[in-house]
Coordinates of C-alpha atoms and ligand atoms in Angstrom, one line a residue:
M1 CA 23.6 26.6 2.0
S2 CA 26.0 25.5 4.7
K3 CA 27.0 21.8 4.9
L4 CA 27.4 19.6 8.0
W5 CA 30.6 18.1 6.7
T6 CA 32.7 21.2 6.1
N7 CA 33.7 24.3 8.1
K8 CA 34.2 26.3 4.9
T9 CA 31.6 29.1 4.5
A10 CA 29.6 28.3 1.5
S11 CA 30.6 30.6 -1.4
D12 CA 27.4 29.9 -3.2
S13 CA 28.9 30.2 -6.6
K14 CA 26.5 29.4 -9.5
L15 CA 28.1 26.1 -9.9
E16 CA 27.9 25.2 -6.2
Q17 CA 24.2 26.1 -6.2
K18 CA 23.7 24.0 -9.3
I19 CA 25.4 21.0 -7.7
H20 CA 23.6 21.5 -4.4
A21 CA 20.3 21.4 -6.2
F22 CA 21.3 18.3 -8.2
L23 CA 22.4 16.4 -5.1
A24 CA 19.4 17.4 -3.0
A25 CA 17.1 16.6 -5.9
K26 CA 13.6 16.4 -4.3
D27 CA 15.0 15.5 -0.9
I28 CA 13.7 18.5 0.9
E29 CA 10.2 18.0 -0.3
L30 CA 10.3 14.2 0.5
D31 CA 12.1 14.7 3.8
K32 CA 9.0 16.6 5.1
E33 CA 7.5 13.1 5.4
L34 CA 10.5 11.7 7.3
I35 CA 11.6 14.5 9.6
C36 CA 9.3 13.7 12.5
F37 CA 10.5 10.1 12.4
D38 CA 14.1 11.3 12.2
I39 CA 13.5 13.4 15.3
E40 CA 12.0 10.5 17.2
A41 CA 15.1 8.4 16.3
S42 CA 17.4 11.2 17.2
Q43 CA 15.8 11.3 20.7
A44 CA 16.3 7.5 21.0
H45 CA 19.9 7.9 19.9
A46 CA 20.6 10.7 22.5
N47 CA 19.0 8.5 25.2
A48 CA 21.3 5.6 24.1
L49 CA 24.4 7.9 24.2
A50 CA 23.4 9.1 27.7
S51 CA 23.0 5.4 28.8
I52 CA 26.7 4.8 28.0
G53 CA 27.9 8.1 29.4
V54 CA 28.7 9.9 26.1
L55 CA 26.2 12.6 27.0
K56 CA 26.6 13.7 30.6
G57 CA 24.5 15.2 33.4
D58 CA 21.6 17.1 32.0
E59 CA 23.0 17.2 28.5
N60 CA 20.5 14.6 27.3
S61 CA 17.5 16.3 28.8
K62 CA 18.4 19.5 27.1
I63 CA 18.7 17.7 23.8
Q64 CA 15.4 15.9 24.4
Q65 CA 13.6 19.2 25.3
S66 CA 15.0 20.9 22.2
L67 CA 13.9 18.1 20.0
N68 CA 10.5 18.1 21.5
G69 CA 10.4 21.8 20.8
L70 CA 11.3 21.2 17.2
L71 CA 8.5 18.6 16.9
Q72 CA 6.0 21.1 18.2
K73 CA 7.2 23.8 15.8
I74 CA 6.8 21.4 12.9
K75 CA 3.3 20.7 14.1
D76 CA 2.5 24.4 14.5
K77 CA 4.1 25.1 11.1
Q78 CA 6.6 27.4 12.7
F79 CA 9.5 25.4 11.4
E80 CA 9.8 24.7 7.7
L81 CA 12.3 22.4 6.0
T82 CA 13.7 24.5 3.2
D83 CA 16.4 24.1 0.7
K84 CA 18.9 26.0 2.7
F85 CA 19.5 22.5 4.3
E86 CA 20.8 19.5 2.5
D87 CA 18.2 17.2 4.0
C88 CA 16.1 16.7 7.1
H89 CA 19.1 15.1 8.9
S90 CA 21.2 18.2 8.6
A91 CA 18.3 20.4 9.4
I92 CA 17.8 18.7 12.8
E93 CA 21.5 19.0 13.6
F94 CA 21.6 22.7 12.6
Y95 CA 18.6 23.3 14.8
L96 CA 20.2 21.7 17.8
I97 CA 23.4 23.6 17.3
N98 CA 21.5 26.8 16.9
E99 CA 19.6 26.2 20.1
L100 CA 22.2 24.5 22.3
G101 CA 25.6 25.6 20.8
D102 CA 28.4 23.1 21.3
L103 CA 26.1 20.6 23.0
G104 CA 24.1 20.3 19.8
K105 CA 27.2 19.3 18.0
K106 CA 27.3 16.1 20.1
I107 CA 24.2 14.5 18.7
H108 CA 25.9 13.0 15.8
T109 CA 28.4 11.0 17.9
G110 CA 28.4 7.4 16.7
R111 CA 25.8 7.8 14.0
S112 CA 25.8 8.6 10.3
R113 CA 23.1 10.0 8.0
N114 CA 23.3 6.5 6.4
D115 CA 21.7 4.8 9.5
Q116 CA 19.6 8.0 10.1
V117 CA 17.8 7.8 6.8
L118 CA 17.4 4.0 7.2
V119 CA 15.7 4.3 10.6
A120 CA 13.5 7.2 9.6
T121 CA 12.4 5.4 6.4
R122 CA 11.7 2.3 8.4
L123 CA 9.5 4.1 11.0
Y124 CA 7.7 5.9 8.2
S125 CA 7.1 2.6 6.3
K126 CA 5.7 0.9 9.4
Q127 CA 3.2 3.7 9.9
K128 CA 2.1 3.6 6.3
I129 CA 1.6 -0.2 6.3
I130 CA -0.5 0.2 9.4
Q131 CA -2.6 2.8 7.5
L132 CA -2.9 0.3 4.6
I133 CA -4.1 -2.4 6.9
E134 CA -6.8 -0.2 8.3
L135 CA -7.9 0.8 4.8
N136 CA -7.9 -2.9 3.7
K137 CA -10.2 -3.6 6.7
N138 CA -12.6 -0.9 5.8
I139 CA -12.7 -2.0 2.2
A140 CA -13.2 -5.7 3.1
S141 CA -16.0 -4.9 5.6
T142 CA -17.8 -2.7 3.0
L143 CA -17.5 -5.5 0.5
L144 CA -18.9 -8.1 3.0
A145 CA -21.9 -5.9 3.7
K146 CA -22.6 -5.7 -0.1
A147 CA -22.1 -9.5 -0.4
Q148 CA -24.7 -9.9 2.4
E149 CA -27.1 -7.5 0.7
Y150 CA -26.9 -9.3 -2.7
Q151 CA -26.2 -12.7 -1.3
F152 CA -28.6 -14.6 -3.5
T153 CA -28.9 -12.1 -6.4
A154 CA -28.1 -13.8 -9.7
M155 CA -25.7 -12.7 -12.3
P156 CA -24.1 -14.4 -15.2
G157 CA -20.7 -15.9 -14.5
Y158 CA -18.1 -15.4 -17.2
T159 CA -14.8 -17.0 -18.2
H160 CA -12.9 -15.5 -21.2
L161 CA -15.6 -12.8 -21.1
Q162 CA -18.0 -15.5 -22.4
Q163 CA -21.1 -16.5 -20.6
A164 CA -20.3 -19.6 -18.4
V165 CA -22.6 -20.6 -15.6
V166 CA -24.9 -18.9 -13.1
S167 CA -23.2 -16.9 -10.4
S168 CA -24.3 -14.4 -7.8
W169 CA -23.5 -10.8 -6.9
G170 CA -22.9 -12.1 -3.4
M171 CA -20.1 -14.3 -4.7
W172 CA -18.6 -11.5 -6.7
F173 CA -18.5 -9.1 -3.8
A174 CA -17.3 -11.8 -1.4
A175 CA -14.5 -12.7 -3.8
F176 CA -13.0 -9.2 -3.4
A177 CA -13.7 -9.2 0.3
E178 CA -11.6 -12.4 0.8
S179 CA -8.9 -10.9 -1.3
F180 CA -8.7 -7.7 0.7
I181 CA -8.7 -9.8 3.9
D182 CA -5.7 -11.8 2.6
N183 CA -4.0 -8.4 1.8
I184 CA -4.3 -7.6 5.5
D185 CA -2.5 -10.8 6.4
Y186 CA 0.1 -10.2 3.8
A187 CA 0.7 -6.6 5.0
K188 CA 1.0 -7.8 8.6
K189 CA 3.7 -10.3 7.6
I190 CA 5.7 -7.6 5.8
L191 CA 5.2 -5.3 8.7
H192 CA 6.8 -7.9 10.9
W193 CA 9.5 -8.5 8.3
I194 CA 10.6 -4.9 8.2
D195 CA 10.3 -4.4 11.9
A196 CA 14.1 -4.4 12.6
N197 CA 16.1 -1.5 14.0
P198 CA 19.0 -0.3 11.8
L199 CA 20.0 2.6 14.1
G200 CA 23.4 2.2 15.6
T201 CA 25.0 0.7 12.5
A202 CA 26.4 4.2 11.5
A203 CA 27.8 4.4 8.0
G204 CA 27.5 0.7 7.6
Y205 CA 30.4 -0.6 9.6
G206 CA 29.4 0.2 13.2
V207 CA 31.6 2.5 15.4
N208 CA 34.1 2.2 18.2
L209 CA 31.5 2.7 20.9
P210 CA 29.5 0.2 22.9
L211 CA 26.2 1.7 21.5
N212 CA 23.1 0.7 23.4
R213 CA 21.3 -0.6 20.4
D214 CA 18.8 -2.6 22.5
L215 CA 17.6 0.6 24.1
T216 CA 16.9 2.3 20.8
T217 CA 15.2 -0.9 19.5
Q218 CA 12.9 -0.9 22.5
Q219 CA 12.3 2.9 22.6
L220 CA 11.5 3.1 18.9
G221 CA 9.1 0.1 19.2
F222 CA 11.0 -2.3 16.9
S223 CA 10.5 -6.0 17.5
R224 CA 14.1 -6.9 16.8
L225 CA 17.5 -5.6 15.9
Q226 CA 18.9 -5.5 12.4
I227 CA 22.2 -6.9 13.5
N228 CA 24.8 -6.6 10.8
P229 CA 25.7 -3.0 9.8
I230 CA 26.6 -4.0 6.2
Y231 CA 23.3 -5.8 5.9
A232 CA 21.5 -2.8 7.3
Q233 CA 22.9 -0.7 4.4
N234 CA 22.3 -3.5 1.9
S235 CA 18.7 -3.8 2.9
R236 CA 18.0 -0.2 1.7
G237 CA 15.7 -0.6 -1.3
K238 CA 15.2 -4.3 -0.6
F239 CA 12.9 -3.4 2.3
E240 CA 11.3 -0.6 0.3
L241 CA 10.4 -3.2 -2.3
S242 CA 8.7 -5.4 0.2
V243 CA 6.7 -2.3 1.5
L244 CA 5.7 -1.4 -2.0
S245 CA 4.6 -5.0 -2.6
C246 CA 1.9 -4.7 0.1
F247 CA 0.5 -1.6 -1.7
K248 CA 0.8 -3.5 -5.0
Q249 CA -1.4 -6.3 -3.7
S250 CA -4.2 -4.0 -2.7
M251 CA -3.9 -2.0 -5.9
L252 CA -4.0 -5.1 -8.0
D253 CA -7.3 -5.9 -6.5
A254 CA -8.5 -2.3 -6.9
R255 CA -7.6 -2.5 -10.6
K256 CA -9.5 -5.7 -11.2
F257 CA -12.5 -4.4 -9.2
A258 CA -12.4 -1.2 -11.2
W259 CA -12.1 -3.1 -14.5
D260 CA -15.2 -5.1 -13.6
L261 CA -17.1 -2.0 -12.7
S262 CA -16.2 -0.3 -15.9
L263 CA -17.3 -3.4 -17.8
F264 CA -20.5 -3.9 -15.8
S265 CA -21.5 -0.3 -16.3
M266 CA -21.1 -0.5 -20.1
T267 CA -24.3 0.7 -21.7
E268 CA -25.2 -2.7 -23.2
L269 CA -24.6 -4.6 -19.9
D270 CA -25.9 -2.0 -17.5
F271 CA -25.5 -4.3 -14.5
I272 CA -24.2 -1.6 -12.1
K273 CA -25.2 1.9 -11.2
Q274 CA -23.1 4.5 -9.5
S275 CA -24.4 7.9 -8.2
D276 CA -23.6 11.0 -10.1
V277 CA -20.9 11.9 -7.6
F278 CA -18.7 9.1 -8.9
T279 CA -19.3 9.8 -12.6
T280 CA -18.7 12.8 -14.8
G281 CA -20.5 14.3 -17.7
S282 CA -19.1 14.8 -21.2
S283 CA -18.2 18.3 -22.4
I284 CA -19.7 17.6 -25.8
M285 CA -22.1 14.7 -25.6
P286 CA -25.2 15.6 -23.5
N287 CA -26.3 12.0 -23.2
K288 CA -23.3 10.8 -21.3
R289 CA -22.1 9.9 -17.7
N290 CA -18.7 8.5 -17.6
P291 CA -17.1 6.3 -14.9
D292 CA -14.0 8.4 -14.6
V293 CA -13.3 7.6 -10.9
V294 CA -13.3 3.9 -11.6
E295 CA -11.0 4.4 -14.6
L296 CA -8.4 6.4 -12.6
I297 CA -8.5 3.8 -9.9
R298 CA -7.7 1.2 -12.6
A299 CA -4.9 3.4 -14.0
S300 CA -3.4 4.0 -10.6
Y301 CA -1.9 0.6 -10.6
A302 CA 0.6 1.8 -13.2
K303 CA 2.0 4.2 -10.7
I304 CA 2.7 1.8 -7.9
Q305 CA 4.1 -0.7 -10.4
A306 CA 6.4 2.1 -11.8
A307 CA 7.5 3.0 -8.3
Y308 CA 8.3 -0.7 -7.6
Q309 CA 10.3 -1.0 -10.8
E310 CA 12.2 2.3 -10.2
V311 CA 13.4 1.1 -6.8
E312 CA 14.2 -2.3 -8.2
N313 CA 16.3 -0.8 -10.9
L314 CA 18.3 1.3 -8.5
L315 CA 19.5 -1.8 -6.6
S316 CA 22.1 -2.9 -9.0
L317 CA 24.8 -1.8 -6.7
P318 CA 27.7 -3.4 -4.8
T319 CA 27.7 -3.6 -1.0
G320 CA 27.5 -0.5 1.2
Y321 CA 25.9 2.9 1.0
H322 CA 25.8 4.7 -2.3
R323 CA 24.1 8.0 -3.0
D324 CA 22.1 6.2 -5.7
L325 CA 20.0 4.9 -2.9
Q326 CA 18.6 8.4 -2.2
F327 CA 16.5 7.9 -5.3
S328 CA 14.6 5.2 -3.6
K329 CA 12.8 7.7 -1.5
R330 CA 10.7 9.4 -4.1
P331 CA 9.1 6.3 -5.6
L332 CA 8.5 4.9 -2.1
I333 CA 6.9 8.0 -0.7
E334 CA 4.9 9.0 -3.8
G335 CA 3.9 5.5 -4.7
I336 CA 2.5 5.0 -1.2
S337 CA 0.8 8.3 -1.1
E338 CA -0.9 7.7 -4.4
A339 CA -2.0 4.2 -3.5
L340 CA -3.4 5.4 -0.2
S341 CA -5.4 8.2 -1.7
C342 CA -6.8 5.8 -4.3
L343 CA -7.7 3.0 -1.8
D344 CA -9.2 5.6 0.5
L345 CA -12.0 6.2 -2.1
L346 CA -13.0 2.5 -2.3
P347 CA -15.2 2.1 0.8
E348 CA -17.5 5.0 -0.3
L349 CA -17.4 3.9 -3.9
I350 CA -18.4 0.3 -3.0
N351 CA -21.1 1.4 -0.6
D352 CA -22.6 3.6 -3.3
L353 CA -22.9 0.7 -5.9
T354 CA -26.4 -0.6 -6.8
V355 CA -27.0 -3.7 -8.8
N356 CA -29.5 -3.7 -11.6
Q357 CA -30.9 -7.1 -10.5
E358 CA -33.4 -7.5 -13.3
Q359 CA -31.0 -6.7 -16.0
A360 CA -28.3 -9.0 -14.7
E361 CA -30.8 -11.9 -14.3
Q362 CA -32.1 -11.3 -17.8
Q363 CA -28.7 -11.9 -19.3
I364 CA -28.6 -15.5 -17.9
T365 CA -29.5 -17.6 -21.0
P366 CA -30.8 -21.2 -20.8
D367 CA -27.5 -22.5 -22.2
M368 CA -25.9 -21.5 -19.0
Y369 CA -27.7 -24.4 -17.2
K370 CA -26.1 -27.0 -19.4
T371 CA -23.3 -27.6 -16.9
D372 CA -25.8 -28.1 -14.1
L373 CA -27.7 -30.6 -16.3
S374 CA -24.5 -32.6 -17.2
I375 CA -23.8 -33.0 -13.5
E376 CA -27.4 -34.1 -12.8
Y377 CA -27.0 -36.8 -15.5
A378 CA -23.8 -37.8 -13.9
L379 CA -25.5 -38.1 -10.6
K380 CA -28.0 -40.5 -12.2
G381 CA -25.1 -42.7 -13.3
V382 CA -24.3 -41.5 -16.8
P383 CA -20.5 -41.1 -16.9
F384 CA -19.8 -37.3 -16.9
R385 CA -18.1 -37.2 -20.3
E386 CA -21.0 -39.0 -22.0
A387 CA -23.5 -36.7 -20.3
Y388 CA -21.5 -33.7 -21.4
L389 CA -21.4 -34.8 -25.1
E390 CA -25.0 -35.7 -25.1
I391 CA -26.1 -32.3 -23.8
K392 CA -23.6 -30.5 -26.0
N393 CA -24.8 -32.2 -29.2
N394 CA -28.6 -32.3 -28.6
T395 CA -31.3 -29.7 -28.0
M396 CA -32.4 -30.0 -24.4
D397 CA -35.4 -28.8 -22.6
L398 CA -34.0 -26.3 -20.0
S399 CA -37.2 -24.6 -19.2
G400 CA -37.4 -26.0 -15.7
Y401 CA -34.3 -24.1 -14.7
T402 CA -34.2 -20.7 -13.0
P403 CA -31.3 -18.7 -11.7
D404 CA -32.6 -19.1 -8.2
K405 CA -32.7 -22.8 -8.3
S406 CA -29.3 -23.0 -9.8
I407 CA -27.9 -20.8 -7.0
Q408 CA -29.6 -22.9 -4.3
N409 CA -28.1 -26.1 -5.6
R410 CA -24.5 -24.7 -5.3
T411 CA -23.9 -25.8 -1.7
S412 CA -20.2 -26.6 -1.5
P413 CA -18.1 -24.4 0.7
G414 CA -17.6 -21.0 -1.0
A415 CA -20.2 -21.6 -3.7
C416 CA -23.3 -19.4 -4.3
A417 CA -25.6 -21.0 -1.7
N418 CA -22.7 -21.3 0.9
L419 CA -20.6 -18.2 0.6
M420 CA -19.4 -18.6 4.2
L421 CA -19.7 -14.9 4.8
D422 CA -19.6 -15.6 8.6
E423 CA -16.2 -17.2 8.2
L424 CA -15.0 -14.3 6.2
E425 CA -16.3 -11.9 8.8
K426 CA -14.5 -13.9 11.5
R427 CA -11.2 -13.8 9.6
L428 CA -11.6 -10.1 9.2
L429 CA -12.3 -9.6 12.9
D430 CA -9.4 -11.9 13.8
N431 CA -7.0 -9.9 11.7
Ligands
LIG23 N1 19.7 12.0 1.4 C1 20.6 10.9 1.7 C2 19.9 9.6 1.3 O1 18.8 9.6 1.2 C3 21.0 10.8 3.1 C4 22.2 10.0 3.4 C5 23.4 10.8 3.0 N2 24.6 10.0 3.2 C6 25.8 10.2 2.5 N3 26.7 9.5 2.8 N4 25.9 11.2 1.6 O2 20.6 8.6 1.0

């Protein structure tokens, strides 16, 4: 268990081992997600060092080659990050020293693990937000297809879980489609917000070298520089929160959608059917199919929320790097991975849904047309409040109303007869 920061040979006493394990915590496991980004950033750093003459002649190309080799070995599973290293940063440096001898020892000139972990985490986060955007797109487009399929299919609209007015399945599906389209927009804004290069800020105070930070910004594909080294360190955790917030937005929608499905598939309502693949049987009750997938999607929100809170709670710190910040990695990486695997199920789950049209329509009671009738009175000149009270207090003949007619009369933008699915489709494609 050698360390980068000492030339003492590790004695590996019991206590040292215990402390090593405590300090590394789950870093080795988590750094498996970061190591390739760390290598990419190390390559950019070496190029930047060469550009200011710190690496000479063919030194940089040897480092580049060696790092490419390491990337390939990771892909081919010939290199494994194990707990003989402190973290992925030291593993990369040990690898270079092992391959290139003294030249490998030059890689860390002008950088610190503090800016190394920042840049690797940032590149990782950007990639994950891009994956989230793609998933949001798939989900939104599946929802739009369902909205089209059930555009004019009636369902009861509820407020307070009490019957309210006529609604449509088209409107319900389109509601979630619009929400997921907005999530794309939100994620893109956060993607831009975190797209700033922290590499070259070292331990949080810069170094006595004219580091070519513009070169690393451009090579790593960042849209701007994170200028101030203290700010770069202080943004650790703060940026992670914004990344997690994108995942929270989508998971909030997933939770509400799952809640609706669980309600709509309740035996007495029976509005929605799912195929057997999305439900499970009971070990004791032969009569049952249970919507377990939907329920675990609903429950998954708790995990992303917990991850968010865990990071937030770590941030009660003064300026600069503190080892506390290492603990922001686990909630970030695990929160994201759980959210992605949950959201990944949604397109197929949505696609699989069938609406029990007859049953949903049957639950629309005549009372639900009373709002329509009040408005019709108002159109004939009766002040709305008077119309409302008259209809509320008297028995009315509502036999001429049907769900279809009620839907067709709702023509304002967004309402049942005018869901503006084309506009939603356009927003999705423009995103
Ligand atoms: N594993 C550490 C982290 O995530 C890496 C940075 C270590 N820096 C230090 N000064 N000990 O924060």
